[in-house]
Each structure stands twice: as C-alpha cells, then as structure tokens.
C-alpha cells in the first residue's frame, strides 16, 4: 500500500530540520564540560518531551555538518565504560554567536507570526 | 562484554550503512561514531532492561538508531559531497573547448556549402541555420544528462 504523507506531516519534517540544528547547538551549550552524541540524542528527546525525538543515527550527520561549519568542536575523545572511544562535543565561539543569532531569528519569527 | 553473535549484528548493520555512503574519510568517521553509539546504547539498555535477551536489546538499539538508508539519506542532505573545484574547472574548460570547436566547424561547413552551391546558399544564412541546429543539439544533450542548461557547468557554486 502506498504510504501518503499529509501536508502537515511534510511541513513538520521540513521545519524540523532547521529546528534540530538549533536544538543540538542549544543542548551542547548546556553542557559546558562537553557532551557526547548518545547524551545529545537522549537530551533531544527528554528536554523537548518527545517533540524532537529522532532516529538516533540521523543525529550524527547533523553533528558532522555542525562540526564542518565550525559551530561545534571535538574537545576530546572519551573512553566509555565498555566500548570504543566517543567524541565529546563543545560549542565553539562561532557556534555560540550563531546560536544567539538563531534564537533572535526564531523569536522574531514567532512574534511576527503571532501578530498575523 | 558483547558476545560474538551481537558483534556480528553490529558489523552487518555498519556494513550495510557503509555500502550506502561515499568512500571517504568522513563517512568512515561517521561509521565509527555510530559503532560507539550502538555499543553505548546496548550497554545502557542492558542495565535498564535485564529481563530482555541481548538479541532483543540489540534489536531495540537498531530500531532507535534507524534504517541505514535513513542515515545515508541524512548524510547526503547534511554533507552532500561537492564536486572538487579542480574537477569543475576541468569540466568548464572542456565546455569552452567544445563551444570553440562547434563554432569553427559551423563556419567551415557554412563556407563549404556556400562554395559548393556557387553562392546560391548564402554563407551567413547557412551559418545561422547551422548555429541554431548546433545550439539545439547542445541543449538536448544537456537535458539528457540531467543539466538544466549547458552552461550549468560553467557556473561555480559559492
């Protein structure tokens, strides 16, 4: 059977992409000492009460992209309890500036949209 | 401690993902990140749900991780490889060379037609007609190759 996506669903998917990048930056900022991917995935679900729950694997291309854009940096490689080393991400100064700019843009959008 | 059966499941998943990603250092790095994530998630869930078997837990870990296709698709969206600048330059040079050769051939053909017909077919008319055909053929080829215009190659990405 062909799977159909409602207009609201596809709109939500399009909106989520940018919001997710913002949320990842915000979560990393909360962890001053740095945070690894698994914890970011958990925080995305818990702190947004499931709103931004994603397939955890799809988080990593986002992290790589943010790192490539120099918004995130890998501060160290941390040995987990029983597994390979994992990256610990921190927000760069550029990332911090971008996050604040994105927050301002989001606020402006919401204010203007509420006025409609 | 992870037994060999579970390790095989992890390797099979990562192998499937690898086959869908480009052969690059960045993709290898992504796979290593996912390997660490899988093992961490597995150990975490094993502590949380001691009543389940390792296979059931691993199945849940992979369900939460998503299909390799979804990850590869996200990778393509976020980190879609750009064509290297050198390759774009090389293509641009080839397009310009082709344009130059097309003009030369069209001029020669028009001259031959004009000479063979002892001026009954005007050189300039023949040149315009052949040029129109050459441009039309070029656009058809670009369309077949999936480019919106033959000059797409000449435009460099920001």
Short mmCIF file of C-alpha atoms in Angstrom, two decimals:
data_model
loop_
_atom_site.label_atom_id
_atom_site.label_comp_id
_atom_site.label_asym_id
_atom_site.label_seq_id
_atom_site.Cartn_x
_atom_site.Cartn_y
_atom_site.Cartn_z
CA UNK A 1 0.00 0.00 0.00
CA UNK A 2 1.34 3.42 -0.91
CA UNK A 3 2.29 5.50 2.12
CA UNK A 4 0.91 9.00 1.92
CA UNK A 5 2.13 11.96 3.91
CA UNK A 6 -0.28 14.68 4.90
CA UNK A 7 0.55 18.30 4.22
CA UNK A 8 1.04 18.93 7.95
CA UNK A 9 3.42 15.96 8.24
CA UNK A 10 5.66 17.05 5.36
CA UNK A 11 5.59 20.65 6.61
CA UNK A 12 6.64 19.42 10.05
CA UNK A 13 9.53 17.44 8.53
CA UNK A 14 10.75 20.49 6.62
CA UNK A 15 10.54 22.68 9.73
CA UNK A 16 12.23 20.13 11.98
CA UNK A 17 15.49 20.18 10.01
CA UNK A 18 16.46 23.73 10.94
CA UNK A 19 14.99 23.43 14.42
CA UNK A 20 17.02 20.27 15.06
CA UNK A 21 20.28 22.02 14.24
CA UNK A 22 19.30 24.81 16.63
CA UNK A 23 18.33 22.33 19.35
CA UNK A 24 21.61 20.41 19.03
CA UNK A 25 23.60 23.62 19.42
CA UNK A 26 21.47 24.59 22.44
CA UNK A 27 21.98 21.21 24.10
CA UNK A 28 25.73 21.29 23.56
CA UNK A 29 25.80 24.78 25.07
CA UNK A 30 24.09 23.47 28.22
CA UNK A 31 26.99 21.07 28.76
CA UNK A 32 29.90 23.39 29.44
CA UNK A 33 32.23 20.46 30.00
CA UNK A 34 31.24 18.89 26.67
CA UNK A 35 28.78 16.20 25.68
CA UNK A 36 28.83 13.05 23.54
CA UNK A 37 26.39 12.04 20.80
CA UNK A 38 24.45 9.48 22.81
CA UNK A 39 23.67 12.03 25.53
CA UNK A 40 22.65 14.63 22.90
CA UNK A 41 20.19 12.12 21.42
CA UNK A 42 18.74 11.41 24.86
CA UNK A 43 18.51 15.12 25.71
CA UNK A 44 16.81 15.88 22.40
CA UNK A 45 14.03 13.52 23.35
CA UNK A 46 13.79 14.29 27.07
CA UNK A 47 14.26 18.07 27.09
CA UNK A 48 11.75 18.56 24.27
CA UNK A 49 9.37 15.98 25.79
CA UNK A 50 9.50 13.86 22.67
CA UNK A 51 8.88 16.70 20.21
CA UNK A 52 12.34 16.37 18.68
CA UNK A 53 12.77 12.63 19.09
CA UNK A 54 14.71 11.43 16.09
CA UNK A 55 16.15 8.22 14.78
CA UNK A 56 19.39 8.42 16.73
CA UNK A 57 21.58 7.51 13.77
CA UNK A 58 20.44 10.56 11.84
CA UNK A 59 21.88 12.81 14.57
CA UNK A 60 25.46 12.03 13.54
CA UNK A 61 25.35 13.55 10.04
CA UNK A 62 23.97 16.69 11.73
CA UNK A 63 26.83 16.70 14.25
CA UNK A 64 29.36 16.24 11.44
CA UNK A 65 27.79 19.10 9.49
CA UNK A 66 27.86 21.43 12.52
CA UNK A 67 31.47 20.45 13.11
CA UNK A 68 32.30 21.09 9.46
CA UNK A 69 30.71 24.54 9.77
CA UNK A 70 32.96 25.08 12.84
CA UNK A 71 29.97 25.57 15.14
CA UNK A 72 30.95 22.53 17.18
CA UNK A 73 34.34 21.18 18.04
CA UNK A 74 35.52 17.85 19.41
CA UNK A 75 37.24 18.74 22.66
CA UNK A 76 38.47 15.22 23.44
CA UNK A 77 37.97 11.54 22.85
CA UNK A 78 36.47 9.92 25.94
CA UNK A 79 36.64 6.26 26.82
CA UNK A 80 33.17 4.94 27.59
CA UNK A 81 32.61 2.27 30.24
CA UNK A 82 32.57 -0.67 27.84
CA UNK A 83 33.06 0.44 24.30
CA UNK A 84 35.14 2.36 21.80
CA UNK A 85 36.16 5.96 22.40
CA UNK A 86 33.49 8.56 21.81
CA UNK A 87 33.75 12.18 20.77
CA UNK A 88 32.97 14.90 23.27
CA UNK A 89 31.49 17.95 21.57
CA UNK A 90 31.73 21.54 22.75
CA UNK A 91 30.30 24.73 21.30
CA UNK A 92 32.82 26.97 19.55
CA UNK A 93 32.72 30.76 19.89
CA UNK A 94 31.30 30.88 16.36
CA UNK A 95 28.70 28.30 17.40
CA UNK A 96 27.75 30.42 20.39
CA UNK A 97 27.36 33.51 18.22
CA UNK A 98 25.31 31.59 15.64
CA UNK A 99 23.10 30.06 18.35
CA UNK A 100 22.30 33.51 19.75
CA UNK A 101 21.57 34.81 16.26
CA UNK A 102 19.28 31.84 15.53
CA UNK A 103 17.45 32.36 18.83
CA UNK A 104 16.83 36.00 17.89
CA UNK A 105 15.58 34.97 14.43
CA UNK A 106 13.26 32.37 15.98
CA UNK A 107 11.87 34.90 18.47
CA UNK A 108 11.27 37.39 15.68
CA UNK A 109 9.50 34.80 13.54
CA UNK A 110 7.25 33.75 16.40
CA UNK A 111 6.41 37.33 17.34
CA UNK A 112 5.62 38.30 13.76
CA UNK A 113 3.59 35.17 13.15
CA UNK A 114 1.55 35.72 16.29
CA UNK A 115 0.73 39.21 15.03
CA UNK A 116 -0.75 37.81 11.81
CA UNK B 1 31.05 -7.66 27.36
CA UNK B 2 29.44 -8.22 23.98
CA UNK B 3 29.24 -11.73 22.56
CA UNK B 4 30.21 -12.60 19.00
CA UNK B 5 26.63 -13.02 17.81
CA UNK B 6 25.79 -9.44 18.82
CA UNK B 7 29.06 -8.21 17.32
CA UNK B 8 28.05 -9.84 14.04
CA UNK B 9 24.73 -7.98 14.10
CA UNK B 10 26.56 -4.68 14.67
CA UNK B 11 29.05 -5.37 11.88
CA UNK B 12 26.30 -6.37 9.48
CA UNK B 13 24.39 -3.14 10.21
CA UNK B 14 27.50 -1.00 9.79
CA UNK B 15 28.48 -2.84 6.61
CA UNK B 16 25.06 -2.17 5.16
CA UNK B 17 25.39 1.52 6.03
CA UNK B 18 28.92 1.70 4.62
CA UNK B 19 27.71 0.39 1.27
CA UNK B 20 25.31 3.35 1.07
CA UNK B 21 27.84 6.05 1.94
CA UNK B 22 30.57 7.54 -0.22
CA UNK B 23 34.04 6.07 0.14
CA UNK B 24 35.54 8.90 2.19
CA UNK B 25 37.31 9.58 5.45
CA UNK B 26 34.28 11.49 6.70
CA UNK B 27 31.98 8.51 6.08
CA UNK B 28 34.42 6.19 7.90
CA UNK B 29 34.42 8.61 10.82
CA UNK B 30 30.61 8.60 10.88
CA UNK B 31 30.59 4.79 10.99
CA UNK B 32 32.99 4.80 13.96
CA UNK B 33 30.75 7.31 15.76
CA UNK B 34 27.78 5.03 15.19
CA UNK B 35 29.70 1.99 16.39
CA UNK B 36 30.44 3.79 19.68
CA UNK B 37 26.79 4.89 19.91
CA UNK B 38 25.45 1.37 19.33
CA UNK B 39 27.68 -0.17 21.98
CA UNK B 40 26.88 2.55 24.49
CA UNK B 41 23.16 2.30 23.86
CA UNK B 42 23.33 -1.50 24.11
CA UNK B 43 25.14 -1.43 27.46
CA UNK B 44 22.81 1.24 28.76
CA UNK B 45 19.71 -0.74 27.81
CA UNK B 46 21.14 -3.98 29.16
CA UNK B 47 21.31 -2.33 32.58
CA UNK B 48 17.84 -0.82 32.26
CA UNK B 49 16.12 -3.96 30.98
CA UNK B 50 17.81 -7.02 32.48
CA UNK B 51 14.70 -9.11 31.72
CA UNK B 52 15.37 -8.98 27.95
CA UNK B 53 17.82 -11.08 25.97
CA UNK B 54 20.83 -9.47 24.28
CA UNK B 55 19.28 -10.05 20.86
CA UNK B 56 16.08 -8.29 21.86
CA UNK B 57 18.05 -5.38 23.28
CA UNK B 58 20.19 -5.08 20.17
CA UNK B 59 17.07 -5.10 18.03
CA UNK B 60 15.72 -2.19 20.03
CA UNK B 61 19.04 -0.32 19.78
CA UNK B 62 18.99 -0.66 15.99
CA UNK B 63 15.31 0.33 15.83
CA UNK B 64 16.10 3.52 17.71
CA UNK B 65 19.13 4.13 15.51
CA UNK B 66 17.11 3.98 12.30
CA UNK B 67 17.49 2.24 8.96
CA UNK B 68 20.90 2.57 7.24
CA UNK B 69 19.01 4.12 4.28
CA UNK B 70 17.68 6.92 6.53
CA UNK B 71 21.13 7.67 7.91
CA UNK B 72 22.68 7.64 4.43
CA UNK B 73 19.93 9.97 3.21
CA UNK B 74 20.55 12.37 6.11
CA UNK B 75 24.27 12.20 5.39
CA UNK B 76 23.58 13.13 1.77
CA UNK B 77 21.45 16.10 2.83
CA UNK B 78 23.80 17.40 5.50
CA UNK B 79 27.14 16.55 3.95
CA UNK B 80 26.40 16.09 0.25
CA UNK B 81 29.80 15.94 -1.36
CA UNK B 82 30.54 18.91 -3.58
CA UNK B 83 32.39 18.28 -6.77
CA UNK B 84 36.03 19.27 -6.23
CA UNK B 85 36.96 22.68 -7.66
CA UNK B 86 39.61 21.13 -9.92
CA UNK B 87 37.03 18.82 -11.49
CA UNK B 88 34.61 21.71 -12.06
CA UNK B 89 37.39 23.74 -13.68
CA UNK B 90 38.32 20.83 -15.91
CA UNK B 91 34.68 20.42 -16.99
CA UNK B 92 34.43 24.16 -17.64
CA UNK B 93 37.50 24.07 -19.87
CA UNK B 94 36.02 21.14 -21.81
CA UNK B 95 32.74 23.02 -22.33
CA UNK B 96 34.57 26.10 -23.61
CA UNK B 97 36.74 23.95 -25.91
CA UNK B 98 33.61 22.27 -27.26
CA UNK B 99 31.97 25.65 -27.87
CA UNK B 100 35.06 26.87 -29.72
CA UNK B 101 35.25 23.73 -31.90
CA UNK B 102 31.49 23.90 -32.63
CA UNK B 103 31.85 27.49 -33.89
CA UNK B 104 34.85 26.59 -36.10
CA UNK B 105 33.08 23.53 -37.59
CA UNK B 106 29.91 25.55 -38.23
CA UNK B 107 31.85 28.30 -40.02
CA UNK B 108 33.76 25.75 -42.16
CA UNK B 109 30.56 23.86 -43.05
CA UNK B 110 28.79 27.09 -43.99
CA UNK B 111 31.72 28.12 -46.19
CA UNK B 112 31.79 24.69 -47.91
CA UNK B 113 28.02 24.79 -48.53
CA UNK B 114 28.29 28.29 -49.89
CA UNK B 115 31.21 27.38 -52.21
CA UNK B 116 29.65 24.09 -53.40
CA UNK B 117 26.39 25.81 -54.33
CA UNK B 118 28.35 28.63 -56.01
CA UNK B 119 26.78 31.21 -53.74
CA UNK B 120 23.19 30.07 -54.21
CA UNK B 121 23.10 29.30 -50.49
CA UNK B 122 24.20 32.40 -48.68
CA UNK B 123 27.14 31.88 -46.31
CA UNK B 124 25.56 33.91 -43.47
CA UNK B 125 22.17 32.23 -43.80
CA UNK B 126 23.82 28.81 -43.72
CA UNK B 127 25.90 29.87 -40.70
CA UNK B 128 22.81 30.98 -38.76
CA UNK B 129 20.88 27.78 -39.60
CA UNK B 130 23.78 25.52 -38.59
CA UNK B 131 24.32 27.52 -35.39
CA UNK B 132 20.65 27.08 -34.45
CA UNK B 133 20.96 23.31 -35.01
CA UNK B 134 24.19 23.14 -33.02
CA UNK B 135 22.68 25.05 -30.07
CA UNK B 136 19.50 22.92 -30.16
CA UNK B 137 21.59 19.74 -30.16
CA UNK B 138 23.63 21.02 -27.24
CA UNK B 139 20.53 21.74 -25.17
CA UNK B 140 19.07 18.31 -25.95
CA UNK B 141 22.32 16.68 -24.78
CA UNK B 142 22.32 18.78 -21.59
CA UNK B 143 18.71 17.79 -20.95
CA UNK B 144 19.58 14.11 -21.46
CA UNK B 145 22.45 14.47 -18.97
CA UNK B 146 20.09 16.00 -16.40
CA UNK B 147 21.54 19.52 -16.51
CA UNK B 148 19.17 22.47 -16.79
CA UNK B 149 21.42 24.18 -19.35
CA UNK B 150 24.81 23.50 -20.97
CA UNK B 151 26.21 26.46 -19.05
CA UNK B 152 25.47 24.94 -15.64
CA UNK B 153 28.97 23.53 -15.56
CA UNK B 154 30.48 26.97 -16.07
CA UNK B 155 28.68 28.36 -13.05
CA UNK B 156 30.71 27.68 -9.93
CA UNK B 157 29.00 27.06 -6.61
CA UNK B 158 29.50 29.60 -3.81
#
